[in-house]
Amino acid sequence: MLTIGVLALQGDVSEHIEAVKNAAKKLHKDVAVISVREKKDLAGLDALIMPGGESTTFYKLCQRAGIFEGMKKIPNILGTCAGAIMLSKNAQNKTKDQVTLQLMDIEVARNAYGRQNESFEADIKTSLGAMHAIFIRAPKITRVGKNVRVLAEYNNEILACEEEVSPVRSSASNGAKGNYYLALAFHPELTTTLFHEYFLRRILAV
Amino acid sequence: MKEKNSKQKKGTFELKAGLARMLKGGVIMDVTNAQQAKIAEDAGAVAVMALERVPSDIRVQGGVARMSDPEMIIGIQKAVTIPVMAKCRIGHFVEAQVLEALEVDYIDESEVLTPADEEFHIDKTKFTIPFVCGARNLGEAVRRLREGAAMIRTKGEAGSGNIVEAVRHIHAVEKGIVELKEFLRKKQIGKIKAKAVEYRVSPELLIQIAKLGRLPVVNFAAGGIATPSDAALCMQLGVDGVFVGSGIFKSSNPGKRAKAIVDAVAHYNDKKKIAEASKGLGDAMAGLEIATLPTKYAERGI
């Protein structure tokens, strides 16, 4: 059985918990979902989901809860919106003291579309099929490394991408397995379980 | 690229309610200048509420309380990267238009300011910017939803530093929802319809709430939160996050208190963390006994 943690210090946590539970049901897989707020919650996690929310707040709360370094050791991580910013190697337009987990070889620009009046909905095409996507004060994925695979684009913007980090590059904490990261600029948790299903399938395939 | 953009939809209810979802588990702080806004952001606030005078000052100084000077709001927008909210008077749809022109992220149609219209609230469906509104009970909450609010908060009693009214309003909304759930469980659709007449909303909205077992939008606590324990109390009672008005910048150590309240909301079920956060914060705002207040803001805009 897989154990999936959802970072639960702030953001649309319940939406992700529901989405990943529904995704597991559709795949007929047993998945335990736990809320992550402190160090002991990280023990034994197969994967972590970082929800939408305020990335500056995430960083501060993760630091103050003493889980920031521990999160880096989770082998599989899905990040949406603020969660994608947390995954990125580089973030633009962050606050002066904000640090990301720097796990995934992507660059993300915070609030790149502008304020709330620039938030939008659109039907998008992805490698998982067509879906309705919701962008709220969304970031843009402005650069992806050569090992990062793009899963969705819209108006020349990268909306979703994934990266497998080979065991050589990854830390020894994960034994012989590699790490897997999935970053999205929008909020699949509000409209579909397709990306959560994909995330679970990828973890199970490793 | 332009023609592809035509498929985008902006200002929808899903987007309005969606931003509130992203604020859940967070603290929204009243700030009156760029420096305070920075302190709030540094403490981990998920958004700031830009206003000229915090409620406790409005109480002391009196006079008509209006929308803030746009220059001050713009200054705060420049100072921080988190969402910036601002207040307009109840029913004052032109102040709301001005705030929309300034591209604030959320508008609070607030009883803390002097109401402009004693009969009608703003028709919030006409705006692309989302609105949050205060409510003392389920009837007020659903009327604001009918008018297009995308987020609800308790009214509490702003500027009092006294949590008792916010707690009363959380209970009252909950009681109203429990009643609807009972009606639905017993298939007493007639009683739901009677409630809909009483609340002046559609039965469909009440049936939706009965099925969900909660409001269909994010629901924060506001009005009187002064300590980390106050904030965690509201969270344990079931709200999705908190607004702190006078409670932070009317205390002796705003930066430290702001951070403590953010921590208490993130760890609201963890008594040890709340205890840790509560240590050495200095004096909280003085606070007022509700019975002594000449003006109860919560009675505005029902």
Short mmCIF file of C-alpha atoms in Angstrom, two decimals:
data_model
loop_
_atom_site.label_atom_id
_atom_site.label_comp_id
_atom_site.label_asym_id
_atom_site.label_seq_id
_atom_site.Cartn_x
_atom_site.Cartn_y
_atom_site.Cartn_z
CA MET A 1 0.00 0.00 0.00
CA LEU A 2 1.15 3.50 -0.79
CA THR A 3 1.30 6.21 1.83
CA ILE A 4 0.80 9.68 0.42
CA GLY A 5 1.32 12.82 2.50
CA VAL A 6 -0.38 16.10 1.71
CA LEU A 7 1.44 19.16 3.04
CA ALA A 8 -1.30 20.54 5.30
CA LEU A 9 0.08 23.74 6.82
CA GLN A 10 -1.85 26.01 4.44
CA GLY A 11 -3.69 26.00 1.11
CA ASP A 12 -6.31 23.88 -0.67
CA VAL A 13 -5.40 20.76 1.30
CA SER A 14 -8.83 19.10 1.52
CA GLU A 15 -9.27 19.37 -2.27
CA HIS A 16 -6.02 17.45 -2.82
CA ILE A 17 -6.87 14.83 -0.21
CA GLU A 18 -10.19 14.23 -1.93
CA ALA A 19 -8.62 14.20 -5.41
CA VAL A 20 -5.93 11.67 -4.52
CA LYS A 21 -8.44 9.44 -2.70
CA ASN A 22 -10.74 9.49 -5.72
CA ALA A 23 -7.81 8.82 -8.03
CA ALA A 24 -6.84 5.76 -5.95
CA LYS A 25 -10.42 4.53 -6.07
CA LYS A 26 -10.47 4.81 -9.86
CA LEU A 27 -7.23 2.85 -10.09
CA HIS A 28 -8.49 0.27 -7.55
CA LYS A 29 -5.42 0.88 -5.42
CA ASP A 30 -5.13 1.06 -1.65
CA VAL A 31 -3.68 4.40 -0.68
CA ALA A 32 -3.33 5.86 2.80
CA VAL A 33 -3.49 9.66 2.78
CA ILE A 34 -2.09 11.62 5.70
CA SER A 35 -1.81 15.33 6.49
CA VAL A 36 1.77 16.53 6.90
CA ARG A 37 2.38 19.20 9.53
CA GLU A 38 5.41 18.05 11.48
CA LYS A 39 8.55 15.93 11.24
CA LYS A 40 7.02 12.64 12.36
CA ASP A 41 4.44 12.89 9.55
CA LEU A 42 7.23 12.56 6.97
CA ALA A 43 8.33 9.12 8.16
CA GLY A 44 7.62 6.35 5.68
CA LEU A 45 5.97 8.49 3.02
CA ASP A 46 6.05 7.13 -0.52
CA ALA A 47 5.02 10.49 -1.90
CA LEU A 48 4.18 14.05 -0.97
CA ILE A 49 1.65 16.42 -2.51
CA MET A 50 2.23 20.15 -2.12
CA PRO A 51 -1.08 21.98 -2.67
CA GLY A 52 -2.02 25.39 -3.97
CA GLY A 53 -1.67 28.26 -1.53
CA GLU A 54 0.83 31.02 -0.79
CA SER A 55 4.35 29.85 -1.56
CA THR A 56 5.92 32.46 0.76
CA THR A 57 3.76 31.16 3.61
CA PHE A 58 4.61 27.53 2.74
CA TYR A 59 8.30 28.20 2.95
CA LYS A 60 8.10 29.96 6.30
CA LEU A 61 5.79 27.39 7.88
CA CYS A 62 7.88 24.45 6.61
CA GLN A 63 11.01 26.04 8.06
CA ARG A 64 9.37 26.84 11.39
CA ALA A 65 7.87 23.34 11.62
CA GLY A 66 11.34 21.87 10.99
CA ILE A 67 10.21 19.82 7.97
CA PHE A 68 11.82 21.76 5.10
CA GLU A 69 14.96 19.59 4.85
CA GLY A 70 13.05 16.37 5.48
CA MET A 71 10.66 17.08 2.61
CA LYS A 72 13.61 16.98 0.20
CA LYS A 73 14.06 13.29 0.99
CA ILE A 74 10.59 12.22 -0.13
CA PRO A 75 11.12 10.22 -3.35
CA ASN A 76 8.00 11.31 -5.25
CA ILE A 77 6.51 14.79 -5.12
CA LEU A 78 3.56 16.45 -6.89
CA GLY A 79 3.32 20.23 -6.66
CA THR A 80 0.50 22.40 -7.99
CA CYS A 81 0.80 26.19 -8.29
CA ALA A 82 2.52 27.21 -5.02
CA GLY A 83 3.62 23.59 -4.73
CA ALA A 84 5.32 23.83 -8.14
CA ILE A 85 7.18 26.92 -6.96
CA MET A 86 8.37 24.94 -3.94
CA LEU A 87 9.67 22.15 -6.23
CA SER A 88 11.59 24.45 -8.56
CA LYS A 89 15.32 24.94 -8.67
CA ASN A 90 14.77 28.64 -9.30
CA ALA A 91 11.86 30.95 -8.58
CA GLN A 92 11.47 34.49 -9.84
CA ASN A 93 9.55 37.23 -8.05
CA LYS A 94 9.83 35.52 -4.69
CA THR A 95 10.18 37.44 -1.44
CA LYS A 96 13.71 38.26 -0.31
CA ASP A 97 14.07 35.46 2.22
CA GLN A 98 12.08 32.84 0.32
CA VAL A 99 13.88 29.59 -0.53
CA THR A 100 12.51 26.70 -2.58
CA LEU A 101 13.25 22.98 -2.17
CA GLN A 102 15.32 23.16 -5.40
CA LEU A 103 14.51 19.58 -6.34
CA MET A 104 13.33 19.91 -9.92
CA ASP A 105 15.25 21.37 -12.82
CA ILE A 106 12.70 24.05 -13.69
CA GLU A 107 12.43 27.79 -13.28
CA VAL A 108 9.12 29.22 -12.14
CA ALA A 109 7.94 32.84 -12.08
CA ARG A 110 5.52 33.62 -9.22
CA ASN A 111 2.25 35.44 -10.03
CA ALA A 112 3.46 35.71 -13.61
CA TYR A 113 0.04 36.43 -15.11
CA GLY A 114 -0.66 39.22 -12.63
CA ARG A 115 -3.21 39.77 -9.89
CA GLN A 116 -6.56 38.04 -9.35
CA ASN A 117 -8.23 39.86 -12.26
CA GLU A 118 -5.82 37.96 -14.56
CA SER A 119 -6.84 34.60 -13.09
CA PHE A 120 -8.55 32.48 -15.77
CA GLU A 121 -10.16 29.19 -16.74
CA ALA A 122 -9.45 27.42 -20.01
CA ASP A 123 -9.87 24.09 -21.76
CA ILE A 124 -6.38 22.73 -22.27
CA LYS A 125 -4.81 19.79 -24.02
CA THR A 126 -2.38 17.63 -22.09
CA SER A 127 -0.61 14.37 -22.78
CA LEU A 128 -3.21 12.83 -20.44
CA GLY A 129 -6.07 14.18 -22.56
CA ALA A 130 -8.21 17.31 -22.67
CA MET A 131 -9.23 18.92 -19.38
CA HIS A 132 -10.60 22.07 -17.89
CA ALA A 133 -7.91 23.99 -16.03
CA ILE A 134 -8.14 26.73 -13.41
CA PHE A 135 -5.35 29.27 -13.04
CA ILE A 136 -5.41 31.43 -9.90
CA ARG A 137 -2.72 34.12 -9.63
CA ALA A 138 -0.80 31.41 -11.40
CA PRO A 139 2.93 31.03 -11.85
CA LYS A 140 4.58 30.37 -15.21
CA ILE A 141 7.08 27.60 -15.76
CA THR A 142 9.63 29.68 -17.63
CA ARG A 143 12.42 27.17 -18.20
CA VAL A 144 12.77 23.40 -18.05
CA GLY A 145 15.99 21.38 -17.88
CA LYS A 146 16.94 18.85 -20.53
CA ASN A 147 15.68 15.90 -18.49
CA VAL A 148 12.30 17.47 -17.85
CA ARG A 149 9.39 16.27 -19.98
CA VAL A 150 6.59 18.71 -20.80
CA LEU A 151 3.07 17.28 -20.35
CA ALA A 152 0.94 20.30 -21.22
CA GLU A 153 1.29 23.62 -22.98
CA TYR A 154 -1.12 26.46 -23.65
CA ASN A 155 -0.39 29.64 -25.61
CA ASN A 156 3.30 28.71 -25.63
CA GLU A 157 3.38 28.44 -21.84
CA ILE A 158 4.43 25.21 -20.14
CA LEU A 159 1.64 24.16 -17.78
CA ALA A 160 2.77 20.75 -16.60
CA CYS A 161 6.04 18.84 -16.59
CA GLU A 162 7.77 15.90 -14.94
CA GLU A 163 11.30 14.84 -14.14
CA GLU A 164 12.83 11.53 -13.16
CA VAL A 165 16.05 11.96 -11.27
CA SER A 166 18.30 8.94 -11.64
CA PRO A 167 19.68 7.20 -8.54
CA VAL A 168 23.16 8.59 -9.30
CA ARG A 169 22.02 12.15 -8.90
CA SER A 170 19.58 11.54 -6.12
CA SER A 171 20.57 11.07 -2.52
CA ALA A 172 21.23 7.68 -1.01
CA SER A 173 18.09 8.00 1.12
CA ASN A 174 16.03 6.42 -1.62
CA GLY A 175 18.13 3.32 -2.05
CA ALA A 176 18.48 2.24 -5.66
CA LYS A 177 15.32 3.99 -6.86
CA GLY A 178 15.25 7.35 -8.56
CA ASN A 179 13.11 10.31 -7.60
CA TYR A 180 10.06 11.53 -9.46
CA TYR A 181 8.71 15.06 -9.56
CA LEU A 182 5.56 16.42 -11.20
CA ALA A 183 4.90 20.18 -11.36
CA LEU A 184 1.75 21.97 -12.53
CA ALA A 185 1.06 25.69 -12.86
CA PHE A 186 -2.70 25.20 -12.49
CA HIS A 187 -5.07 23.41 -10.08
CA PRO A 188 -6.10 19.94 -11.32
CA GLU A 189 -7.47 19.24 -7.83
CA LEU A 190 -10.38 21.61 -8.55
CA THR A 191 -11.56 19.96 -11.78
CA THR A 192 -10.13 16.47 -12.43
CA THR A 193 -8.38 13.45 -10.94
CA LEU A 194 -6.41 12.75 -14.15
CA PHE A 195 -3.10 14.14 -12.87
CA HIS A 196 -3.47 12.50 -9.46
CA GLU A 197 -4.14 9.16 -11.19
CA TYR A 198 -1.09 9.72 -13.38
CA PHE A 199 1.03 10.55 -10.35
CA LEU A 200 -0.06 7.34 -8.58
CA ARG A 201 0.55 5.25 -11.72
CA ARG A 202 4.04 6.70 -12.06
CA ILE A 203 4.91 5.97 -8.45
CA LEU A 204 3.60 2.42 -8.74
CA ALA A 205 5.55 1.91 -11.97
CA VAL A 206 8.91 2.90 -10.50
CA MET B 1 -1.56 33.90 -29.87
CA LYS B 2 -4.30 36.52 -29.36
CA GLU B 3 -7.04 34.41 -30.94
CA LYS B 4 -6.16 31.45 -28.74
CA ASN B 5 -6.71 33.67 -25.73
CA SER B 6 -10.36 34.12 -26.64
CA LYS B 7 -11.09 30.74 -25.04
CA GLN B 8 -10.03 32.02 -21.64
CA LYS B 9 -12.74 32.89 -19.16
CA LYS B 10 -12.04 35.44 -16.44
CA GLY B 11 -13.98 36.65 -13.41
CA THR B 12 -16.02 33.44 -13.07
CA PHE B 13 -17.41 32.34 -9.73
CA GLU B 14 -15.09 29.32 -9.75
CA LEU B 15 -12.08 31.64 -9.95
CA LYS B 16 -13.45 33.93 -7.26
CA ALA B 17 -14.18 31.09 -4.84
CA GLY B 18 -10.96 29.39 -5.94
CA LEU B 19 -8.70 32.16 -4.65
CA ALA B 20 -10.36 31.84 -1.24
CA ARG B 21 -9.63 28.09 -1.31
CA MET B 22 -5.94 28.91 -1.75
CA LEU B 23 -6.07 31.12 1.36
CA LYS B 24 -7.37 28.33 3.60
CA GLY B 25 -5.39 27.59 6.73
CA GLY B 26 -4.01 31.10 6.52
CA VAL B 27 -4.13 34.45 8.30
CA ILE B 28 -5.22 37.67 6.58
CA MET B 29 -3.96 40.76 8.38
CA ASP B 30 -5.22 44.35 8.48
CA VAL B 31 -2.43 46.77 7.54
CA THR B 32 -2.43 50.55 7.20
CA ASN B 33 0.86 51.14 5.38
CA ALA B 34 3.60 49.46 3.34
CA GLN B 35 5.80 48.86 6.37
CA GLN B 36 3.06 46.97 8.21
CA ALA B 37 2.30 45.02 5.03
CA LYS B 38 5.94 43.87 4.92
CA ILE B 39 5.78 42.79 8.56
CA ALA B 40 2.63 40.79 7.77
CA GLU B 41 4.21 39.13 4.73
CA ASP B 42 7.40 38.35 6.66
CA ALA B 43 5.32 36.72 9.40
CA GLY B 44 3.68 34.40 6.86
CA ALA B 45 0.31 36.08 6.24
CA VAL B 46 -1.48 34.68 3.17
CA ALA B 47 -2.92 38.11 2.30
CA VAL B 48 -3.21 41.61 3.69
CA MET B 49 -6.24 43.86 4.06
CA ALA B 50 -5.33 47.45 3.20
CA LEU B 51 -7.22 50.06 5.22
CA GLU B 52 -6.58 53.55 6.53
CA ARG B 53 -7.58 52.95 10.13
CA VAL B 54 -7.84 49.63 11.94
CA PRO B 55 -11.27 49.05 13.51
CA SER B 56 -10.18 49.93 17.06
CA ASP B 57 -9.06 53.37 15.84
CA ILE B 58 -12.33 53.84 13.95
CA ARG B 59 -14.09 53.17 17.25
CA VAL B 60 -12.06 55.77 19.11
CA GLN B 61 -11.91 58.47 16.44
CA GLY B 62 -15.46 58.08 15.15
CA GLY B 63 -16.66 59.84 12.02
CA VAL B 64 -17.63 58.23 8.74
CA ALA B 65 -15.28 55.42 7.84
CA ARG B 66 -14.81 55.09 4.07
CA MET B 67 -12.79 53.21 1.46
CA SER B 68 -9.05 53.90 1.76
CA ASP B 69 -7.09 56.36 -0.36
CA PRO B 70 -6.10 54.56 -3.61
CA GLU B 71 -2.55 55.87 -3.20
CA MET B 72 -2.21 54.02 0.09
CA ILE B 73 -3.61 50.81 -1.45
CA ILE B 74 -1.19 51.07 -4.40
CA GLY B 75 1.71 51.59 -1.97
CA ILE B 76 0.80 48.34 -0.23
CA GLN B 77 0.38 46.50 -3.55
CA LYS B 78 3.92 47.57 -4.45
CA ALA B 79 5.33 46.53 -1.09
CA VAL B 80 4.20 42.89 -1.03
CA THR B 81 3.75 39.93 -3.40
CA ILE B 82 0.88 38.24 -1.51
CA PRO B 83 -2.77 39.11 -2.36
CA VAL B 84 -3.98 42.55 -1.31
CA MET B 85 -7.59 42.99 -0.22
CA ALA B 86 -9.40 46.25 0.51
CA LYS B 87 -12.68 47.27 2.13
CA CYS B 88 -15.62 49.17 0.71
CA ARG B 89 -18.75 50.34 2.50
CA ILE B 90 -21.83 48.09 2.49
CA GLY B 91 -23.87 48.90 -0.62
CA HIS B 92 -21.28 51.37 -1.98
CA PHE B 93 -20.84 49.85 -5.42
CA VAL B 94 -18.84 52.80 -6.71
CA GLU B 95 -16.18 52.33 -4.03
CA ALA B 96 -16.15 48.70 -5.19
CA GLN B 97 -15.71 49.85 -8.80
CA VAL B 98 -12.74 51.96 -7.71
CA LEU B 99 -11.20 48.98 -5.89
CA GLU B 100 -11.76 46.86 -9.00
CA ALA B 101 -10.00 49.51 -11.10
CA LEU B 102 -7.07 49.33 -8.66
CA GLU B 103 -6.97 45.56 -9.25
CA VAL B 104 -7.14 44.57 -5.61
CA ASP B 105 -7.36 40.78 -5.27
CA TYR B 106 -10.45 40.67 -3.04
CA ILE B 107 -13.01 43.23 -1.88
CA ASP B 108 -14.39 43.10 1.65
CA GLU B 109 -17.87 44.66 1.69
CA SER B 110 -17.43 45.50 5.33
CA GLU B 111 -19.63 46.50 8.26
CA VAL B 112 -16.52 48.04 9.85
CA LEU B 113 -16.89 50.95 7.45
CA THR B 114 -19.98 53.16 7.71
CA PRO B 115 -22.75 51.60 5.58
CA ALA B 116 -23.72 53.52 2.43
CA ASP B 117 -26.98 51.67 1.80
CA GLU B 118 -29.24 50.33 4.55
CA GLU B 119 -31.44 48.39 2.12
CA PHE B 120 -29.18 46.78 -0.45
CA HIS B 121 -25.79 45.19 -0.44
CA ILE B 122 -23.70 45.39 -3.62
CA ASP B 123 -24.74 43.13 -6.51
CA LYS B 124 -21.43 41.31 -6.50
CA THR B 125 -22.20 39.26 -9.61
CA LYS B 126 -21.52 42.40 -11.67
CA PHE B 127 -17.84 42.41 -10.67
CA THR B 128 -14.94 40.29 -11.87
CA ILE B 129 -13.09 40.81 -8.57
CA PRO B 130 -14.26 38.46 -5.80
CA PHE B 131 -16.00 39.67 -2.63
CA VAL B 132 -15.89 38.51 0.97
CA CYS B 133 -18.77 39.48 3.27
CA GLY B 134 -19.43 39.20 7.00
CA ALA B 135 -22.27 37.17 8.50
CA ARG B 136 -23.65 36.68 12.02
CA ASN B 137 -25.76 33.66 11.14
CA LEU B 138 -26.72 31.37 8.26
CA GLY B 139 -29.43 33.71 6.97
CA GLU B 140 -26.95 36.55 6.51
CA ALA B 141 -24.38 34.19 4.98
CA VAL B 142 -26.74 32.80 2.34
CA ARG B 143 -28.08 36.26 1.45
CA ARG B 144 -24.50 37.39 0.78
CA LEU B 145 -23.95 34.24 -1.34
CA ARG B 146 -27.10 35.01 -3.32
CA GLU B 147 -25.68 38.47 -3.98
CA GLY B 148 -22.50 36.85 -5.35
CA ALA B 149 -20.06 36.76 -2.41
CA ALA B 150 -17.33 34.14 -3.02
CA MET B 151 -16.12 33.94 0.58
CA ILE B 152 -17.81 34.42 3.96
CA ARG B 153 -16.39 35.51 7.30
CA THR B 154 -17.94 35.97 10.70
CA LYS B 155 -18.56 39.59 11.60
CA GLY B 156 -17.41 39.10 15.17
CA GLU B 157 -17.05 42.50 16.76
CA ALA B 158 -14.23 44.29 14.98
CA GLY B 159 -11.87 46.43 17.02
CA SER B 160 -13.06 44.93 20.30
CA GLY B 161 -10.21 42.47 20.88
CA ASN B 162 -12.97 40.26 22.26
CA ILE B 163 -13.52 36.87 20.62
CA VAL B 164 -16.98 36.25 22.08
CA GLU B 165 -18.95 37.59 19.09
CA ALA B 166 -16.94 35.68 16.46
CA VAL B 167 -17.54 32.49 18.45
CA ARG B 168 -21.25 33.31 18.66
CA HIS B 169 -21.39 33.76 14.87
CA ILE B 170 -19.50 30.53 14.12
CA HIS B 171 -21.99 28.65 16.33
CA ALA B 172 -24.97 30.39 14.74
CA VAL B 173 -23.93 29.51 11.17
CA GLU B 174 -23.24 25.93 12.26
CA LYS B 175 -26.62 25.68 14.03
CA GLY B 176 -28.36 26.85 10.86
CA ILE B 177 -26.56 24.22 8.79
CA VAL B 178 -27.35 21.41 11.27
CA GLU B 179 -31.02 22.41 11.09
CA LEU B 180 -31.00 22.18 7.27
CA LYS B 181 -29.25 18.80 7.39
CA GLU B 182 -31.98 17.50 9.71
CA PHE B 183 -34.71 18.74 7.37
CA LEU B 184 -33.03 17.01 4.43
CA ARG B 185 -32.43 13.79 6.35
CA LYS B 186 -36.11 13.66 7.29
CA LYS B 187 -37.06 14.66 3.72
CA GLN B 188 -38.91 17.72 5.09
CA ILE B 189 -38.60 19.70 1.87
CA GLY B 190 -41.49 21.94 2.95
CA LYS B 191 -39.47 23.10 5.94
CA ILE B 192 -36.45 23.83 3.73
CA LYS B 193 -38.71 25.87 1.46
CA ALA B 194 -40.03 27.80 4.48
CA LYS B 195 -36.43 28.51 5.55
CA ALA B 196 -35.67 29.70 2.02
CA VAL B 197 -38.56 32.18 2.30
CA GLU B 198 -37.33 33.30 5.73
CA TYR B 199 -33.74 33.72 4.50
CA ARG B 200 -34.89 35.22 1.18
CA VAL B 201 -32.84 32.81 -0.94
CA SER B 202 -33.60 29.88 -3.24
CA PRO B 203 -34.39 26.44 -1.73
CA GLU B 204 -31.73 24.99 -4.09
CA LEU B 205 -28.98 26.91 -2.27
CA LEU B 206 -30.17 25.57 1.11
CA ILE B 207 -30.42 22.01 -0.22
CA GLN B 208 -26.87 22.34 -1.55
CA ILE B 209 -25.68 23.45 1.91
CA ALA B 210 -27.59 20.63 3.61
CA LYS B 211 -25.94 18.09 1.32
CA LEU B 212 -22.46 19.57 1.77
CA GLY B 213 -22.87 19.97 5.51
CA ARG B 214 -21.11 23.32 5.28
CA LEU B 215 -21.18 26.62 3.41
CA PRO B 216 -20.39 26.12 -0.29
CA VAL B 217 -17.58 28.71 -0.06
CA VAL B 218 -14.61 29.21 2.21
CA ASN B 219 -15.58 30.54 5.64
CA PHE B 220 -13.13 32.53 7.80
CA ALA B 221 -13.40 33.94 11.32
CA ALA B 222 -13.03 37.69 11.85
CA GLY B 223 -13.69 40.30 14.48
CA GLY B 224 -11.99 40.21 17.87
CA ILE B 225 -9.09 37.81 17.34
CA ALA B 226 -6.19 39.03 19.51
CA THR B 227 -4.13 35.99 20.51
CA PRO B 228 -2.80 32.72 19.02
CA SER B 229 -5.31 30.85 21.19
CA ASP B 230 -8.19 32.98 19.87
CA ALA B 231 -7.19 32.07 16.31
CA ALA B 232 -6.81 28.35 17.07
CA LEU B 233 -10.14 28.37 18.94
CA CYS B 234 -11.91 29.58 15.79
CA MET B 235 -10.07 26.97 13.69
CA GLN B 236 -11.04 24.15 16.07
CA LEU B 237 -14.63 25.38 15.88
CA GLY B 238 -14.46 24.70 12.15
CA VAL B 239 -13.57 27.84 10.19
CA ASP B 240 -11.13 27.67 7.26
CA GLY B 241 -8.83 30.52 8.32
CA VAL B 242 -8.81 33.85 10.16
CA PHE B 243 -8.72 37.59 9.62
CA VAL B 244 -6.87 39.59 12.26
CA GLY B 245 -7.63 43.29 12.33
CA SER B 246 -6.55 45.49 15.21
CA GLY B 247 -5.18 42.48 17.11
CA ILE B 248 -1.72 42.61 15.56
CA PHE B 249 -0.73 46.23 15.08
CA LYS B 250 -2.42 47.35 18.31
CA SER B 251 -0.30 44.93 20.32
CA SER B 252 3.11 45.71 21.83
CA ASN B 253 5.12 43.45 19.47
CA PRO B 254 3.31 43.19 16.10
CA GLY B 255 5.95 41.15 14.22
CA LYS B 256 6.19 38.49 16.88
CA ARG B 257 2.44 38.32 17.47
CA ALA B 258 1.73 38.10 13.72
CA LYS B 259 4.09 35.14 13.40
CA ALA B 260 2.61 33.49 16.50
CA ILE B 261 -0.94 33.73 15.14
CA VAL B 262 0.18 32.31 11.76
CA ASP B 263 1.79 29.35 13.57
CA ALA B 264 -1.25 28.81 15.78
CA VAL B 265 -3.55 28.65 12.73
CA ALA B 266 -1.25 26.24 10.85
CA HIS B 267 -1.00 23.98 13.92
CA TYR B 268 -4.43 24.68 15.41
CA ASN B 269 -4.87 21.16 16.79
CA ASP B 270 -1.44 21.05 18.44
CA LYS B 271 -1.67 22.46 21.97
CA LYS B 272 2.10 22.33 22.49
CA LYS B 273 2.75 24.39 19.37
CA ILE B 274 0.06 26.90 20.37
CA ALA B 275 1.67 27.15 23.83
CA GLU B 276 5.08 27.69 22.23
CA ALA B 277 3.68 30.35 19.90
CA SER B 278 2.03 32.16 22.82
CA LYS B 279 5.23 32.69 24.80
CA GLY B 280 6.57 36.19 25.47
CA LEU B 281 4.40 38.09 23.02
CA GLY B 282 4.08 41.17 25.21
CA ASP B 283 0.75 42.87 25.71
CA ALA B 284 -2.21 41.99 23.52
CA MET B 285 -4.49 44.84 22.53
CA ALA B 286 -6.48 46.01 25.54
CA GLY B 287 -9.88 44.86 24.32
CA LEU B 288 -13.40 45.96 25.18
CA GLU B 289 -16.42 44.45 26.87
CA ILE B 290 -19.11 44.03 24.17
CA ALA B 291 -21.90 45.36 26.45
CA THR B 292 -20.10 48.71 26.77
CA LEU B 293 -19.81 49.35 23.02
CA PRO B 294 -21.91 52.27 21.79
CA THR B 295 -21.84 50.94 18.21
CA LYS B 296 -22.01 47.26 17.35
CA TYR B 297 -20.62 46.88 13.84
CA ALA B 298 -22.07 43.37 13.56
CA GLU B 299 -25.59 44.84 13.55
CA ARG B 300 -24.86 46.60 10.26
CA GLY B 301 -25.86 45.02 6.94
CA ILE B 302 -28.14 42.12 7.86
#
